[in-house]
Amino acid sequence: MTAEEFLQRIYDLESDIACKEDEIRKIHEDMIHLKSVDTGKDRVDGGQPMDLSDKVANLLEVEAQLDAEWDELIKWREEARKLIAQLEPGLSKSVLLLRIVNHRSWKQIAVIVHKSDDYCRHLFPLAVGDFGYLLSTRFPHFLETVQFKEYKAKNNTK
């Protein structure tokens, strides 16, 4: 794993969590609109009706995944914060902290550091390079020990 891959994975973890939170919101909405099923009627399509217990089970599964992903994000975000904090003070350090640790958009970063969006985007790969250099000189084997958990959602067609 490279320094860039390490930082990108942390950024992606927070994006994944936002998607999972949106999924939970959608399940809640579905549960509100779920109509009771008249089990006295014959089913022609051969399928099984979706009931509230199916939705609750799905919700519990997604919430458990979300909790595990939050734990993982917090762990690695704090590790990244500690490492980035060891960079020399300057724009590179600020851009990395804002983008990776605080999950800010380029526009928000530009406002905070009083530079243009384009300049911040241009500076980011240079900052990642500085971070990679820091890791290779002070913590040469750190990236070899990094293992992110993979979360795979079950294909749920309910």
PDB file of C-alpha atoms in Angstrom:
ATOM      1  CA  MET A   1       0.000   0.000   0.000  1.00  0.00           C
ATOM      2  CA  THR A   2       1.234   3.486  -0.828  1.00  0.00           C
ATOM      3  CA  ALA A   3       0.759   6.658   1.195  1.00  0.00           C
ATOM      4  CA  GLU A   4      -1.733   7.853  -1.423  1.00  0.00           C
ATOM      5  CA  GLU A   5      -3.755   4.627  -1.182  1.00  0.00           C
ATOM      6  CA  PHE A   6      -3.746   4.861   2.620  1.00  0.00           C
ATOM      7  CA  LEU A   7      -5.093   8.423   2.593  1.00  0.00           C
ATOM      8  CA  GLN A   8      -7.606   7.683  -0.169  1.00  0.00           C
ATOM      9  CA  ARG A   9      -8.960   4.682   1.729  1.00  0.00           C
ATOM     10  CA  ILE A  10      -9.599   6.837   4.804  1.00  0.00           C
ATOM     11  CA  TYR A  11     -11.379   9.424   2.654  1.00  0.00           C
ATOM     12  CA  ASP A  12     -13.429   6.677   0.976  1.00  0.00           C
ATOM     13  CA  LEU A  13     -14.419   5.174   4.341  1.00  0.00           C
ATOM     14  CA  GLU A  14     -16.233   8.376   5.251  1.00  0.00           C
ATOM     15  CA  SER A  15     -17.946   8.457   1.856  1.00  0.00           C
ATOM     16  CA  ASP A  16     -19.027   4.833   2.320  1.00  0.00           C
ATOM     17  CA  ILE A  17     -20.479   5.701   5.713  1.00  0.00           C
ATOM     18  CA  ALA A  18     -22.502   8.544   4.203  1.00  0.00           C
ATOM     19  CA  CYS A  19     -23.944   6.085   1.684  1.00  0.00           C
ATOM     20  CA  LYS A  20     -24.771   3.592   4.434  1.00  0.00           C
ATOM     21  CA  GLU A  21     -26.499   6.324   6.479  1.00  0.00           C
ATOM     22  CA  ASP A  22     -28.542   7.224   3.404  1.00  0.00           C
ATOM     23  CA  GLU A  23     -29.469   3.550   3.003  1.00  0.00           C
ATOM     24  CA  ILE A  24     -30.692   3.472   6.604  1.00  0.00           C
ATOM     25  CA  ARG A  25     -32.769   6.595   5.989  1.00  0.00           C
ATOM     26  CA  LYS A  26     -34.329   4.917   2.957  1.00  0.00           C
ATOM     27  CA  ILE A  27     -35.142   1.742   4.916  1.00  0.00           C
ATOM     28  CA  HIS A  28     -36.838   3.879   7.567  1.00  0.00           C
ATOM     29  CA  GLU A  29     -38.912   5.571   4.846  1.00  0.00           C
ATOM     30  CA  ASP A  30     -39.813   2.194   3.359  1.00  0.00           C
ATOM     31  CA  MET A  31     -40.926   0.942   6.762  1.00  0.00           C
ATOM     32  CA  ILE A  32     -43.214   3.928   7.186  1.00  0.00           C
ATOM     33  CA  HIS A  33     -44.854   3.333   3.808  1.00  0.00           C
ATOM     34  CA  LEU A  34     -45.017  -0.447   4.022  1.00  0.00           C
ATOM     35  CA  LYS A  35     -48.613  -1.597   3.776  1.00  0.00           C
ATOM     36  CA  SER A  36     -49.872  -4.629   5.572  1.00  0.00           C
ATOM     37  CA  VAL A  37     -50.315  -7.700   3.416  1.00  0.00           C
ATOM     38  CA  ASP A  38     -53.654  -9.430   3.051  1.00  0.00           C
ATOM     39  CA  THR A  39     -52.555 -13.039   3.508  1.00  0.00           C
ATOM     40  CA  GLY A  40     -56.085 -14.278   2.698  1.00  0.00           C
ATOM     41  CA  LYS A  41     -55.645 -13.487  -1.000  1.00  0.00           C
ATOM     42  CA  ASP A  42     -54.071 -15.943  -3.402  1.00  0.00           C
ATOM     43  CA  ARG A  43     -50.658 -14.958  -4.764  1.00  0.00           C
ATOM     44  CA  VAL A  44     -50.367 -15.334  -8.519  1.00  0.00           C
ATOM     45  CA  ASP A  45     -46.753 -14.272  -8.933  1.00  0.00           C
ATOM     46  CA  GLY A  46     -45.407 -16.933  -6.552  1.00  0.00           C
ATOM     47  CA  GLY A  47     -43.332 -14.381  -4.657  1.00  0.00           C
ATOM     48  CA  GLN A  48     -43.342 -13.697  -0.978  1.00  0.00           C
ATOM     49  CA  PRO A  49     -44.651 -10.383   0.276  1.00  0.00           C
ATOM     50  CA  MET A  50     -42.267  -8.040   2.054  1.00  0.00           C
ATOM     51  CA  ASP A  51     -43.337  -7.549   5.620  1.00  0.00           C
ATOM     52  CA  LEU A  52     -42.197  -5.334   8.455  1.00  0.00           C
ATOM     53  CA  SER A  53     -40.036  -8.042  10.024  1.00  0.00           C
ATOM     54  CA  ASP A  54     -38.021  -8.311   6.779  1.00  0.00           C
ATOM     55  CA  LYS A  55     -37.416  -4.561   6.824  1.00  0.00           C
ATOM     56  CA  VAL A  56     -36.441  -4.571  10.510  1.00  0.00           C
ATOM     57  CA  ALA A  57     -33.986  -7.422   9.943  1.00  0.00           C
ATOM     58  CA  ASN A  58     -32.478  -5.548   6.998  1.00  0.00           C
ATOM     59  CA  LEU A  59     -32.271  -2.363   9.058  1.00  0.00           C
ATOM     60  CA  LEU A  60     -30.500  -4.128  11.924  1.00  0.00           C
ATOM     61  CA  GLU A  61     -27.985  -5.663   9.530  1.00  0.00           C
ATOM     62  CA  VAL A  62     -27.184  -2.341   7.862  1.00  0.00           C
ATOM     63  CA  GLU A  63     -26.919  -0.567  11.232  1.00  0.00           C
ATOM     64  CA  ALA A  64     -24.461  -3.223  12.475  1.00  0.00           C
ATOM     65  CA  GLN A  65     -22.337  -2.724   9.352  1.00  0.00           C
ATOM     66  CA  LEU A  66     -22.488   1.040   9.850  1.00  0.00           C
ATOM     67  CA  ASP A  67     -21.314   0.761  13.463  1.00  0.00           C
ATOM     68  CA  ALA A  68     -18.359  -1.396  12.407  1.00  0.00           C
ATOM     69  CA  GLU A  69     -17.449   1.026   9.614  1.00  0.00           C
ATOM     70  CA  TRP A  70     -17.597   3.992  12.021  1.00  0.00           C
ATOM     71  CA  ASP A  71     -15.204   2.198  14.383  1.00  0.00           C
ATOM     72  CA  GLU A  72     -12.829   1.538  11.502  1.00  0.00           C
ATOM     73  CA  LEU A  73     -13.015   5.135  10.265  1.00  0.00           C
ATOM     74  CA  ILE A  74     -12.377   6.619  13.699  1.00  0.00           C
ATOM     75  CA  LYS A  75      -9.376   4.347  14.224  1.00  0.00           C
ATOM     76  CA  TRP A  76      -7.699   5.172  10.904  1.00  0.00           C
ATOM     77  CA  ARG A  77      -8.676   8.847  10.874  1.00  0.00           C
ATOM     78  CA  GLU A  78      -6.976   9.312  14.258  1.00  0.00           C
ATOM     79  CA  GLU A  79      -3.912   7.442  13.023  1.00  0.00           C
ATOM     80  CA  ALA A  80      -3.756   9.687   9.947  1.00  0.00           C
ATOM     81  CA  ARG A  81      -4.208  12.799  12.110  1.00  0.00           C
ATOM     82  CA  LYS A  82      -1.237  11.801  14.286  1.00  0.00           C
ATOM     83  CA  LEU A  83       0.957  11.151  11.265  1.00  0.00           C
ATOM     84  CA  ILE A  84      -0.060  14.267   9.312  1.00  0.00           C
ATOM     85  CA  ALA A  85       0.524  16.377  12.422  1.00  0.00           C
ATOM     86  CA  GLN A  86       4.212  15.476  12.156  1.00  0.00           C
ATOM     87  CA  LEU A  87       4.544  17.273   8.807  1.00  0.00           C
ATOM     88  CA  GLU A  88       6.098  20.715   8.779  1.00  0.00           C
ATOM     89  CA  PRO A  89       3.501  23.454   9.329  1.00  0.00           C
ATOM     90  CA  GLY A  90       2.208  24.837   6.054  1.00  0.00           C
ATOM     91  CA  LEU A  91      -0.371  24.458   3.329  1.00  0.00           C
ATOM     92  CA  SER A  92       0.453  20.822   2.621  1.00  0.00           C
ATOM     93  CA  LYS A  93      -0.322  19.854   6.182  1.00  0.00           C
ATOM     94  CA  SER A  94      -3.492  21.961   6.238  1.00  0.00           C
ATOM     95  CA  VAL A  95      -4.786  20.559   2.961  1.00  0.00           C
ATOM     96  CA  LEU A  96      -4.217  16.955   4.081  1.00  0.00           C
ATOM     97  CA  LEU A  97      -5.898  17.507   7.431  1.00  0.00           C
ATOM     98  CA  LEU A  98      -8.868  19.270   5.866  1.00  0.00           C
ATOM     99  CA  ARG A  99      -9.336  16.811   3.001  1.00  0.00           C
ATOM    100  CA  ILE A 100      -8.562  13.459   4.631  1.00  0.00           C
ATOM    101  CA  VAL A 101      -9.239  13.899   8.333  1.00  0.00           C
ATOM    102  CA  ASN A 102     -12.071  16.444   8.162  1.00  0.00           C
ATOM    103  CA  HIS A 103     -13.518  15.213   4.829  1.00  0.00           C
ATOM    104  CA  ARG A 104     -13.911  18.734   3.430  1.00  0.00           C
ATOM    105  CA  SER A 105     -14.724  19.568  -0.172  1.00  0.00           C
ATOM    106  CA  TRP A 106     -12.194  21.385  -2.340  1.00  0.00           C
ATOM    107  CA  LYS A 107     -14.321  24.510  -2.203  1.00  0.00           C
ATOM    108  CA  GLN A 108     -14.392  24.456   1.609  1.00  0.00           C
ATOM    109  CA  ILE A 109     -10.640  23.869   1.756  1.00  0.00           C
ATOM    110  CA  ALA A 110     -10.003  26.767  -0.608  1.00  0.00           C
ATOM    111  CA  VAL A 111     -12.013  29.125   1.574  1.00  0.00           C
ATOM    112  CA  ILE A 112     -10.216  28.015   4.736  1.00  0.00           C
ATOM    113  CA  VAL A 113      -6.677  28.309   3.331  1.00  0.00           C
ATOM    114  CA  HIS A 114      -7.480  31.421   1.253  1.00  0.00           C
ATOM    115  CA  LYS A 115      -6.444  29.841  -2.050  1.00  0.00           C
ATOM    116  CA  SER A 116      -8.320  28.788  -5.173  1.00  0.00           C
ATOM    117  CA  ASP A 117      -9.936  25.379  -5.619  1.00  0.00           C
ATOM    118  CA  ASP A 118      -7.519  24.642  -8.453  1.00  0.00           C
ATOM    119  CA  TYR A 119      -4.504  25.539  -6.358  1.00  0.00           C
ATOM    120  CA  CYS A 120      -5.682  23.247  -3.548  1.00  0.00           C
ATOM    121  CA  ARG A 121      -6.204  20.405  -6.023  1.00  0.00           C
ATOM    122  CA  HIS A 122      -2.743  21.062  -7.456  1.00  0.00           C
ATOM    123  CA  LEU A 123      -1.225  21.130  -3.976  1.00  0.00           C
ATOM    124  CA  PHE A 124      -2.852  17.892  -2.812  1.00  0.00           C
ATOM    125  CA  PRO A 125      -0.615  15.421  -4.724  1.00  0.00           C
ATOM    126  CA  LEU A 126       2.427  17.369  -3.522  1.00  0.00           C
ATOM    127  CA  ALA A 127       1.148  17.124   0.055  1.00  0.00           C
ATOM    128  CA  VAL A 128       0.586  13.395  -0.401  1.00  0.00           C
ATOM    129  CA  GLY A 129       4.180  13.163  -1.608  1.00  0.00           C
ATOM    130  CA  ASP A 130       5.365  14.964   1.520  1.00  0.00           C
ATOM    131  CA  PHE A 131       3.293  12.557   3.607  1.00  0.00           C
ATOM    132  CA  GLY A 132       4.774   9.573   1.761  1.00  0.00           C
ATOM    133  CA  TYR A 133       8.272  10.903   2.373  1.00  0.00           C
ATOM    134  CA  LEU A 134       7.481  11.336   6.069  1.00  0.00           C
ATOM    135  CA  LEU A 135       6.287   7.730   6.289  1.00  0.00           C
ATOM    136  CA  SER A 136       9.248   6.336   4.380  1.00  0.00           C
ATOM    137  CA  THR A 137      11.806   8.167   6.513  1.00  0.00           C
ATOM    138  CA  ARG A 138      10.293   8.082  10.013  1.00  0.00           C
ATOM    139  CA  PHE A 139       8.001   5.052   9.806  1.00  0.00           C
ATOM    140  CA  PRO A 140       9.433   2.879   7.027  1.00  0.00           C
ATOM    141  CA  HIS A 141       7.317  -0.215   7.759  1.00  0.00           C
ATOM    142  CA  PHE A 142       4.059   1.462   8.752  1.00  0.00           C
ATOM    143  CA  LEU A 143       2.248   0.996   5.427  1.00  0.00           C
ATOM    144  CA  GLU A 144       3.115  -2.716   5.415  1.00  0.00           C
ATOM    145  CA  THR A 145       1.154  -3.151   8.648  1.00  0.00           C
ATOM    146  CA  VAL A 146      -1.985  -1.287   7.540  1.00  0.00           C
ATOM    147  CA  GLN A 147      -4.976  -3.540   6.956  1.00  0.00           C
ATOM    148  CA  PHE A 148      -8.395  -2.082   6.342  1.00  0.00           C
ATOM    149  CA  LYS A 149     -11.404  -4.287   6.963  1.00  0.00           C
ATOM    150  CA  GLU A 150     -13.553  -4.905   3.922  1.00  0.00           C
ATOM    151  CA  TYR A 151     -17.292  -4.642   4.322  1.00  0.00           C
ATOM    152  CA  LYS A 152     -19.387  -6.363   1.737  1.00  0.00           C
ATOM    153  CA  ALA A 153     -23.129  -5.872   1.829  1.00  0.00           C
ATOM    154  CA  LYS A 154     -25.249  -8.919   1.178  1.00  0.00           C
ATOM    155  CA  ASN A 155     -27.206  -8.843  -2.051  1.00  0.00           C
ATOM    156  CA  ASN A 156     -30.586  -8.195  -0.572  1.00  0.00           C
ATOM    157  CA  THR A 157     -33.374  -8.124  -3.143  1.00  0.00           C
ATOM    158  CA  LYS A 158     -36.192  -7.745  -0.633  1.00  0.00           C
TER     159      LYS A 158
END
